[in-house]
Each structure stands twice: as C-alpha cells, then as structure tokens.
Amino acid sequence: MDKPTDKPRSKTPEDYTVFDVELLTRHVTDTGKILPRRITQFTAHQQRHVTKTIKRARSLLLMK
C-alpha cells in the first residue's frame, strides 16, 4: 500500500504568529518600516494580517 507522505508545509503569511520573529523581520526594512504589498506580493488579506502581527510583536517588545 502506498502511504501518503506527510511533508511539513511551508507557512503562509496567515499562519504567522507574534513569536515568529525571524519570519516577520523579512517583511520589515532595516529602519523598521513594514514593506508594502507591491514588494511583498501578498494579497490584501495577507498584508493586513502580517501588519497586525508585526505591530503586536512590537508592542510585546519582541521586535524593534
């Protein structure tokens, strides 16, 4: 019998949490500005989620 392989899927921007600081810093410039949609190529829904998550991480002092 063939067993389906359970590959770990990569995280989509909607799966990011406040504690995924390494992933979130990819979407922030060196000066701390959040990258716009035209650069990140996210949908509007994904961009809003990432923006909220970055701001929450900043308020918890996990990010600068």
Short mmCIF file of C-alpha atoms in Angstrom, two decimals:
data_model
loop_
_atom_site.label_atom_id
_atom_site.label_comp_id
_atom_site.label_asym_id
_atom_site.label_seq_id
_atom_site.Cartn_x
_atom_site.Cartn_y
_atom_site.Cartn_z
CA MET A 1 0.00 0.00 0.00
CA ASP A 2 1.12 3.49 -0.75
CA LYS A 3 1.33 5.68 2.29
CA PRO A 4 0.87 9.40 1.73
CA THR A 5 3.93 11.36 2.69
CA ASP A 6 3.28 13.93 5.37
CA LYS A 7 5.56 16.73 4.30
CA PRO A 8 5.58 19.74 6.57
CA ARG A 9 4.02 22.53 4.56
CA SER A 10 5.59 25.94 4.49
CA LYS A 11 3.95 28.69 6.48
CA THR A 12 1.75 31.11 4.67
CA PRO A 13 1.62 34.71 5.90
CA GLU A 14 -1.73 33.92 7.52
CA ASP A 15 -0.01 31.29 9.70
CA TYR A 16 2.49 33.73 11.19
CA THR A 17 2.24 34.33 14.92
CA VAL A 18 3.73 37.03 17.12
CA PHE A 19 6.51 34.66 18.12
CA ASP A 20 7.72 34.03 14.55
CA VAL A 21 10.10 36.96 14.77
CA GLU A 22 12.53 35.65 12.15
CA LEU A 23 9.76 35.34 9.57
CA LEU A 24 8.30 38.72 10.42
CA THR A 25 11.63 40.53 10.13
CA ARG A 26 11.75 39.52 6.46
CA HIS A 27 8.86 41.91 5.88
CA VAL A 28 10.42 44.89 7.68
CA THR A 29 13.14 47.22 6.42
CA ASP A 30 16.35 47.98 8.33
CA THR A 31 14.79 51.18 9.60
CA GLY A 32 11.73 49.32 10.91
CA LYS A 33 9.19 50.15 8.24
CA ILE A 34 6.77 47.44 7.08
CA LEU A 35 7.27 46.55 3.41
CA PRO A 36 4.34 47.42 1.12
CA ARG A 37 2.23 44.93 -0.82
CA ARG A 38 3.82 45.75 -4.14
CA ILE A 39 7.15 44.48 -2.81
CA THR A 40 5.95 41.52 -0.72
CA GLN A 41 3.42 40.35 -3.35
CA PHE A 42 0.90 39.46 -0.62
CA THR A 43 -2.83 39.66 -1.05
CA ALA A 44 -4.63 42.44 0.83
CA HIS A 45 -5.84 39.96 3.46
CA GLN A 46 -2.33 38.54 3.99
CA GLN A 47 -0.79 42.02 4.19
CA ARG A 48 -3.28 43.14 6.83
CA HIS A 49 -2.57 40.01 8.88
CA VAL A 50 1.21 40.47 8.67
CA THR A 51 0.90 44.16 9.56
CA LYS A 52 -1.22 43.40 12.63
CA THR A 53 1.15 40.64 13.70
CA ILE A 54 4.22 42.87 13.34
CA LYS A 55 2.57 45.63 15.36
CA ARG A 56 1.60 43.16 18.09
CA ALA A 57 5.15 41.79 18.21
CA ARG A 58 6.46 45.35 18.54
CA SER A 59 4.10 46.09 21.41
CA LEU A 60 5.29 42.95 23.20
CA LEU A 61 8.87 44.15 22.62
CA LEU A 62 9.73 41.07 20.59
CA MET A 63 10.65 43.22 17.60
CA LYS A 64 12.07 46.71 17.15
#
